[in-house]
Short mmCIF file of C-alpha atoms in Angstrom, two decimals:
data_model
loop_
_atom_site.label_atom_id
_atom_site.label_comp_id
_atom_site.label_asym_id
_atom_site.label_seq_id
_atom_site.Cartn_x
_atom_site.Cartn_y
_atom_site.Cartn_z
CA MET A 1 108.02 147.83 96.98
CA LYS A 2 110.09 145.01 95.52
CA HIS A 3 110.87 143.77 99.05
CA TYR A 4 107.16 143.56 99.87
CA VAL A 5 106.47 141.51 96.74
CA ILE A 6 109.27 139.08 97.60
CA LEU A 7 108.00 138.80 101.16
CA LEU A 8 104.45 138.15 99.94
CA VAL A 9 105.65 135.38 97.60
CA LEU A 10 107.59 133.76 100.43
CA LEU A 11 104.60 133.90 102.75
CA LEU A 12 102.30 132.38 100.15
CA SER A 13 104.76 129.58 99.43
CA CYS A 14 105.06 128.79 103.13
CA THR A 15 101.30 128.53 103.60
CA GLN A 16 100.76 126.09 100.74
CA THR A 17 99.84 122.66 102.16
CA VAL A 18 101.20 119.34 101.07
CA GLN A 19 98.71 117.40 98.96
CA GLU A 20 96.52 115.24 101.20
CA SER A 21 96.95 111.51 100.72
CA THR A 22 93.82 109.46 100.10
CA ILE A 23 93.16 105.88 101.20
CA GLY A 24 90.59 103.74 99.42
CA ILE A 25 88.61 101.31 101.58
CA LEU A 26 87.22 98.26 99.75
CA ILE A 27 84.92 96.21 101.99
CA PRO A 28 81.59 94.35 101.83
CA GLN A 29 78.85 96.67 103.10
CA THR A 30 76.03 94.58 101.64
CA GLY A 31 75.72 90.89 100.85
CA LYS A 32 76.94 87.72 102.55
CA ALA A 33 79.82 89.32 104.48
CA ALA A 34 78.35 92.72 105.35
CA HIS A 35 78.82 92.03 109.07
CA LEU A 36 82.55 91.65 108.42
CA GLY A 37 82.62 94.89 106.49
CA GLU A 38 81.17 96.72 109.48
CA GLU A 39 83.82 95.21 111.75
CA LEU A 40 86.59 96.20 109.34
CA LEU A 41 85.35 99.76 109.00
CA ASN A 42 85.10 100.08 112.78
CA GLY A 43 88.74 99.08 113.16
CA ILE A 44 89.88 101.44 110.40
CA GLN A 45 87.89 104.41 111.67
CA LEU A 46 89.13 103.91 115.23
CA ALA A 47 92.73 103.92 113.99
CA ALA A 48 92.06 107.01 111.87
CA LYS A 49 90.52 108.80 114.84
CA GLU A 50 93.46 107.97 117.10
CA THR A 51 95.90 109.34 114.52
CA GLY A 52 94.03 112.60 113.97
CA ASN A 53 92.07 111.68 110.81
CA GLN A 54 94.90 113.10 108.71
CA TYR A 55 94.07 111.07 105.60
CA LYS A 56 90.97 111.17 103.43
CA LEU A 57 89.06 107.86 103.35
CA ILE A 58 86.87 106.79 100.42
CA VAL A 59 84.77 103.68 101.10
CA GLU A 60 83.49 101.39 98.34
CA ASP A 61 81.24 98.32 98.69
CA ASP A 62 82.58 95.29 96.80
CA LYS A 63 79.76 92.98 98.04
CA CYS A 64 82.34 90.16 98.14
CA ASP A 65 81.67 89.85 94.41
CA PRO A 66 84.43 89.72 91.77
CA LYS A 67 82.73 91.96 89.17
CA THR A 68 81.69 94.53 91.74
CA GLY A 69 85.16 94.37 93.27
CA VAL A 70 86.80 95.14 89.93
CA LEU A 71 84.50 98.10 89.24
CA ALA A 72 84.99 99.50 92.75
CA THR A 73 88.77 99.10 92.48
CA GLN A 74 88.83 100.83 89.10
CA LYS A 75 86.82 103.74 90.53
CA LEU A 76 89.19 104.13 93.48
CA LEU A 77 92.21 104.07 91.16
CA THR A 78 91.02 106.18 88.24
CA VAL A 79 88.29 108.48 89.56
CA ASP A 80 89.34 108.96 93.18
CA ASP A 81 93.08 108.65 92.46
CA VAL A 82 93.78 107.01 95.82
CA ASP A 83 97.35 106.57 97.04
CA ALA A 84 96.75 103.18 98.66
CA ILE A 85 93.92 100.73 99.34
CA LEU A 86 92.82 98.78 102.41
CA GLY A 87 90.82 95.68 101.45
CA PRO A 88 89.16 93.66 100.22
CA ILE A 89 88.55 90.81 102.63
CA CYS A 90 87.05 88.34 100.13
CA THR A 91 89.38 86.30 97.96
CA VAL A 92 87.19 86.44 94.84
CA SER A 93 87.22 90.23 94.84
CA LEU A 94 90.93 90.38 95.61
CA LEU A 95 92.04 88.08 92.80
CA ALA A 96 89.74 89.65 90.21
CA SER A 97 91.02 93.16 90.89
CA ALA A 98 94.70 92.28 91.49
CA PRO A 99 95.91 93.07 87.93
CA TYR A 100 94.70 96.68 88.22
CA ILE A 101 96.62 97.14 91.47
CA GLU A 102 99.83 95.87 89.91
CA GLU A 103 99.31 97.85 86.69
CA THR A 104 98.92 101.13 88.58
CA GLN A 105 101.53 100.21 91.23
CA THR A 106 99.16 101.11 94.04
CA PRO A 107 100.01 99.57 97.43
CA ARG A 108 97.13 97.50 98.78
CA ILE A 109 96.80 95.81 102.16
CA THR A 110 94.15 93.12 101.89
CA LEU A 111 92.16 92.29 105.00
CA GLY A 112 91.29 88.59 104.76
CA MET A 113 93.02 85.29 105.40
CA VAL A 114 95.85 84.44 103.03
CA LEU A 115 95.74 81.70 100.41
CA GLN A 116 98.62 80.73 98.15
CA ALA A 117 96.91 82.53 95.26
CA THR A 118 96.56 85.75 97.23
CA ALA A 119 100.13 85.52 98.52
CA GLU A 120 101.22 85.50 94.87
CA ALA A 121 98.94 88.37 93.77
CA GLY A 122 101.87 90.73 93.16
CA ASP A 123 104.53 93.05 94.56
CA TYR A 124 102.04 95.73 95.62
CA HIS A 125 99.84 93.34 97.61
CA PHE A 126 100.19 92.88 101.36
CA SER A 127 98.26 90.96 103.99
CA PHE A 128 98.89 90.86 107.71
CA LEU A 129 96.74 87.86 108.65
CA PRO A 130 98.15 84.31 108.62
CA GLU A 131 97.98 81.90 105.74
CA MET A 132 95.10 79.42 105.82
CA ASN A 133 97.50 76.48 105.77
CA LYS A 134 98.43 77.33 109.37
CA GLN A 135 94.81 76.85 110.41
CA MET A 136 94.60 73.60 108.47
CA THR A 137 97.75 72.31 110.14
CA ALA A 138 96.37 73.25 113.56
CA ILE A 139 93.00 71.55 113.04
CA THR A 140 94.77 68.47 111.69
CA ASN A 141 96.94 68.32 114.80
CA TYR A 142 93.75 68.48 116.85
CA ALA A 143 92.29 65.61 114.80
CA VAL A 144 95.43 63.58 115.49
CA GLU A 145 95.04 64.22 119.23
CA LYS A 146 91.40 63.06 119.05
CA ASN A 147 92.41 59.96 117.05
CA TYR A 148 90.10 60.77 114.14
CA SER A 149 90.90 58.39 111.30
CA SER A 150 88.79 60.09 108.63
CA ILE A 151 87.33 63.53 107.86
CA ALA A 152 84.96 64.87 105.20
CA ALA A 153 84.37 68.51 104.27
CA ILE A 154 81.69 70.89 103.03
CA ALA A 155 82.71 74.38 101.92
CA ILE A 156 81.69 77.44 99.97
CA ASP A 157 82.33 77.06 96.24
CA ASP A 158 84.88 79.79 95.61
CA ASP A 159 88.64 80.32 95.74
CA LEU A 160 88.63 80.46 99.53
CA GLY A 161 86.67 77.25 99.94
CA ARG A 162 88.42 75.14 97.33
CA GLU A 163 91.98 76.19 98.12
CA SER A 164 91.41 75.86 101.87
CA ILE A 165 90.05 72.35 101.49
CA ALA A 166 93.01 71.48 99.27
CA GLU A 167 95.28 72.65 102.12
CA LEU A 168 93.27 70.55 104.57
CA LYS A 169 93.57 67.44 102.41
CA GLN A 170 97.32 67.88 102.20
CA ALA A 171 97.64 68.28 105.98
CA LEU A 172 95.45 65.24 106.63
CA ASP A 173 97.38 63.12 104.14
CA THR A 174 100.67 64.05 105.82
CA ASN A 175 99.23 62.72 109.08
CA ASN A 176 97.68 59.57 107.59
CA ILE A 177 94.09 60.71 108.15
CA MET A 178 91.72 59.67 105.38
CA PHE A 179 89.81 62.38 103.55
CA THR A 180 86.55 60.71 102.58
CA ALA A 181 84.48 63.31 100.69
CA GLU A 182 84.05 66.98 99.80
CA GLU A 183 80.97 68.97 98.84
CA TYR A 184 80.70 72.61 97.75
CA TYR A 185 77.71 74.95 97.95
CA VAL A 186 77.06 78.26 96.16
CA ASN A 187 76.89 81.58 97.98
CA SER A 188 77.39 84.31 95.42
CA LEU A 189 75.78 87.65 94.62
CA ASP A 190 73.28 85.90 92.33
CA THR A 191 72.73 82.59 94.13
CA GLN A 192 72.62 81.88 97.86
CA GLU A 193 72.05 78.28 98.88
CA THR A 194 70.54 77.83 102.33
CA ASP A 195 69.46 74.19 102.31
CA PHE A 196 72.55 72.09 102.94
CA ARG A 197 70.79 68.85 103.87
CA THR A 198 71.64 66.99 100.67
CA TYR A 199 75.32 67.89 101.01
CA LEU A 200 75.32 66.85 104.66
CA MET A 201 73.70 63.49 103.90
CA LYS A 202 76.20 62.78 101.12
CA ILE A 203 79.03 63.57 103.52
CA ALA A 204 77.57 61.48 106.34
CA ASN A 205 77.07 58.49 104.03
CA LYS A 206 80.86 58.33 103.59
CA ASP A 207 81.17 57.52 107.33
CA PRO A 208 83.76 60.11 108.37
CA GLU A 209 84.64 60.47 112.05
CA ALA A 210 84.36 64.28 111.82
CA ILE A 211 83.09 66.93 109.41
CA TYR A 212 84.97 70.09 108.49
CA ILE A 213 82.89 73.08 107.35
CA LEU A 214 84.10 76.33 105.81
CA GLY A 215 81.87 79.26 104.99
CA TYR A 216 80.57 82.59 106.19
CA VAL A 217 78.80 82.93 109.54
CA PRO A 218 75.18 82.54 108.30
CA ASP A 219 76.20 79.43 106.34
CA SER A 220 77.96 77.88 109.33
CA ILE A 221 74.97 78.48 111.59
CA LEU A 222 72.64 76.77 109.10
CA LEU A 223 75.05 73.86 108.59
CA VAL A 224 75.22 73.16 112.33
CA LYS A 225 71.43 73.45 112.73
CA GLN A 226 70.69 71.22 109.76
CA ALA A 227 73.23 68.59 110.81
CA GLU A 228 71.45 68.45 114.18
CA GLU A 229 68.04 68.17 112.50
CA LEU A 230 69.29 65.26 110.38
CA GLY A 231 70.66 63.45 113.42
CA ILE A 232 74.24 63.74 112.20
CA ASN A 233 76.04 63.68 115.52
CA LEU A 234 79.60 63.77 114.24
CA PRO A 235 82.12 66.29 115.61
CA ILE A 236 82.15 69.48 113.54
CA LEU A 237 85.38 71.38 112.88
CA THR A 238 85.76 74.79 111.27
CA TRP A 239 87.81 77.99 110.97
CA ASN A 240 88.13 81.35 112.72
CA LEU A 241 85.00 82.97 111.27
CA TYR A 242 82.97 80.82 113.67
CA GLN A 243 83.92 83.17 116.52
CA ASP A 244 81.01 85.54 116.07
CA GLN A 245 78.34 86.62 118.56
CA ASN A 246 75.64 85.60 116.08
CA VAL A 247 76.78 82.00 116.51
CA ILE A 248 76.13 82.13 120.25
CA ASP A 249 72.86 84.04 119.84
CA GLN A 250 71.38 81.73 117.19
CA LEU A 251 72.81 78.34 118.13
CA GLY A 252 72.82 78.57 121.91
CA LYS A 253 74.00 75.30 123.46
CA LEU A 254 74.36 73.80 119.99
CA ALA A 255 77.35 76.08 119.38
CA GLU A 256 79.35 73.88 121.75
CA ARG A 257 79.33 71.05 119.18
CA VAL A 258 81.89 72.87 117.07
CA VAL A 259 85.67 73.15 117.49
CA TYR A 260 87.48 75.81 115.47
CA THR A 261 90.88 77.37 114.82
CA TYR A 262 91.62 80.99 115.68
CA PRO A 263 94.88 82.82 114.90
CA GLU A 264 95.74 84.90 117.94
CA ASP A 265 98.65 85.91 120.10
CA PRO A 266 97.76 84.62 123.59
CA LYS A 267 99.94 87.21 125.33
CA ASP A 268 98.22 90.25 126.87
CA LEU A 269 100.38 92.84 125.18
CA PRO A 270 99.88 96.53 126.08
CA ARG A 271 98.84 97.45 122.53
CA LYS A 272 96.25 94.64 122.44
CA ILE A 273 94.77 95.66 125.77
CA ALA A 274 94.62 99.35 124.80
CA PHE A 275 92.94 98.54 121.49
CA LYS A 276 90.29 96.32 123.09
CA GLN A 277 89.48 98.99 125.66
CA ALA A 278 89.26 101.73 123.02
CA TYR A 279 87.12 99.60 120.69
CA LEU A 280 84.74 98.64 123.50
CA ALA A 281 84.39 102.28 124.54
CA GLU A 282 83.76 103.40 120.94
CA TYR A 283 81.39 100.65 119.73
CA GLY A 284 80.03 98.97 122.86
CA GLU A 285 81.30 95.51 121.95
CA GLU A 286 84.56 93.60 122.00
CA PRO A 287 86.58 93.56 118.76
CA GLY A 288 87.22 90.46 116.72
CA LEU A 289 90.24 89.30 114.76
CA TYR A 290 89.30 91.26 111.63
CA ALA A 291 88.68 94.55 113.44
CA ALA A 292 92.09 94.28 115.10
CA ASN A 293 93.76 93.49 111.78
CA ALA A 294 92.03 96.40 110.04
CA TYR A 295 93.19 98.68 112.86
CA ASP A 296 96.79 97.45 112.54
CA SER A 297 96.67 97.69 108.74
CA TYR A 298 95.55 101.32 108.85
CA MET A 299 98.18 102.19 111.46
CA LEU A 300 100.99 100.66 109.41
CA LEU A 301 99.79 102.22 106.16
CA ALA A 302 99.43 105.64 107.83
CA LYS A 303 102.96 105.32 109.18
CA ALA A 304 104.22 104.66 105.64
CA LEU A 305 102.22 107.59 104.25
CA ASP A 306 103.60 109.87 106.97
CA THR A 307 107.08 109.22 105.61
CA CYS A 308 106.41 108.70 101.91
CA GLY A 309 103.48 110.90 101.01
CA ASN A 310 102.01 109.64 97.74
CA HIS A 311 105.22 107.94 96.49
CA SER A 312 104.05 104.37 95.92
CA GLU A 313 107.50 102.76 95.71
CA CYS A 314 108.45 104.27 99.06
CA ILE A 315 105.16 103.10 100.63
CA LYS A 316 105.72 99.61 99.27
CA GLN A 317 109.23 99.37 100.70
CA LYS A 318 108.08 100.65 104.11
CA LEU A 319 105.47 97.89 104.24
CA TYR A 320 107.97 95.22 103.23
CA ASN A 321 110.30 96.42 105.99
CA ILE A 322 107.83 95.86 108.84
CA GLU A 323 109.48 93.76 111.54
CA GLY A 324 108.51 93.13 115.15
CA TYR A 325 105.57 95.54 115.08
CA GLU A 326 103.44 95.32 118.24
CA GLY A 327 99.83 95.79 117.24
CA ALA A 328 96.26 95.00 118.21
CA ASN A 329 96.70 91.44 116.93
CA GLY A 330 100.08 90.87 118.55
CA TYR A 331 103.54 90.98 117.04
CA LEU A 332 103.89 91.17 113.27
CA SER A 333 106.73 90.87 110.77
CA VAL A 334 106.33 90.89 106.99
CA ASP A 335 108.13 88.41 104.72
CA ASN A 336 109.45 88.98 101.19
CA ARG A 337 106.01 88.18 99.71
CA GLY A 338 104.33 90.93 101.73
CA ILE A 339 102.65 88.42 104.06
CA GLY A 340 102.48 88.92 107.81
CA GLN A 341 104.06 86.14 109.81
CA ARG A 342 102.13 85.09 112.92
CA GLU A 343 102.69 81.62 114.30
CA GLU A 344 100.03 81.26 117.00
CA VAL A 345 96.80 79.39 116.17
CA SER A 346 94.51 78.42 119.05
CA ILE A 347 91.93 75.64 119.18
CA LYS A 348 88.65 77.00 120.55
CA THR A 349 85.00 76.19 121.14
CA ALA A 350 81.92 77.69 122.79
CA ARG A 351 81.17 77.09 126.48
CA ASN A 352 78.33 78.64 128.48
CA GLY A 353 77.75 81.41 125.98
CA LYS A 354 81.40 82.36 125.54
CA PHE A 355 84.22 81.38 123.18
CA VAL A 356 87.05 79.70 125.04
CA THR A 357 90.45 78.24 124.22
CA ILE A 358 90.74 74.49 124.72
CA ASN A 359 94.23 73.96 123.32
#
């Protein structure tokens, strides 16, 4: 009888499963960047499907709002007890919730462009998209090629807008291009400005040779339309978020007025091709930069969880050790700040209803 008891204990111990790891997803599902949240979730869910859905996902809506982002982060950490977090994409939400990530030592891969402030958020923060200063350097080089002697800017009034314009001013100054004016508009959870005419007129009155705009897709569409209505025929420059089908659909031929930067690896790598085909088959549309980054971020986090389980220090070190990873966005290596290093930034515009590279 004793032998049967021992055998039963052994069998029970062998059938016990390892505790399932849980990943928190912090994205905007409502508000000014909800379309980006959908793209991010598509990329994450495709990666999860391809890897057998072995990890539990808990999705929270941060609305791209700092207060909401903090509350959602606290819920993921204290109520859901997640082992790692993917997101957010918005800088205001990221910076507001960063102390809670560091306090709990929970690895977090953020999903937006990198500013200096976000690069310094802490040891448990990672981001695999390029720093905004690379885009500002690229657009400045384009301005040099076009012999622009002066540029003015209008941007969203938040950490992303103000720090990005500061990076632009520095790049322009290095290349002896005058920065003539800057205006900032509000697009928050409580206040959404949609009439930019006063800002545009103030900018135009400073006689720049080009205007740089930085905001979310709906803002950029309105800025281009209203500049046209006011007869402001200056070249318009902007950043990667401009590459969105809504721009083509709503601006039509007018979309061709704008030149923008877009971080991308121009090489047709096998992983990139496979991802695009899988995404198109799953969702009926081609993926953008953020979907590809969300896909890569999940894949790399899942790889760390496969090895480390819920041991946060191990997960953190695995993410710091990423080097030469071939993903949906091209090759990626992570530096000692947890930031992905990608060098390629293309100059693009719209032509005949499509986004094309011009440089």
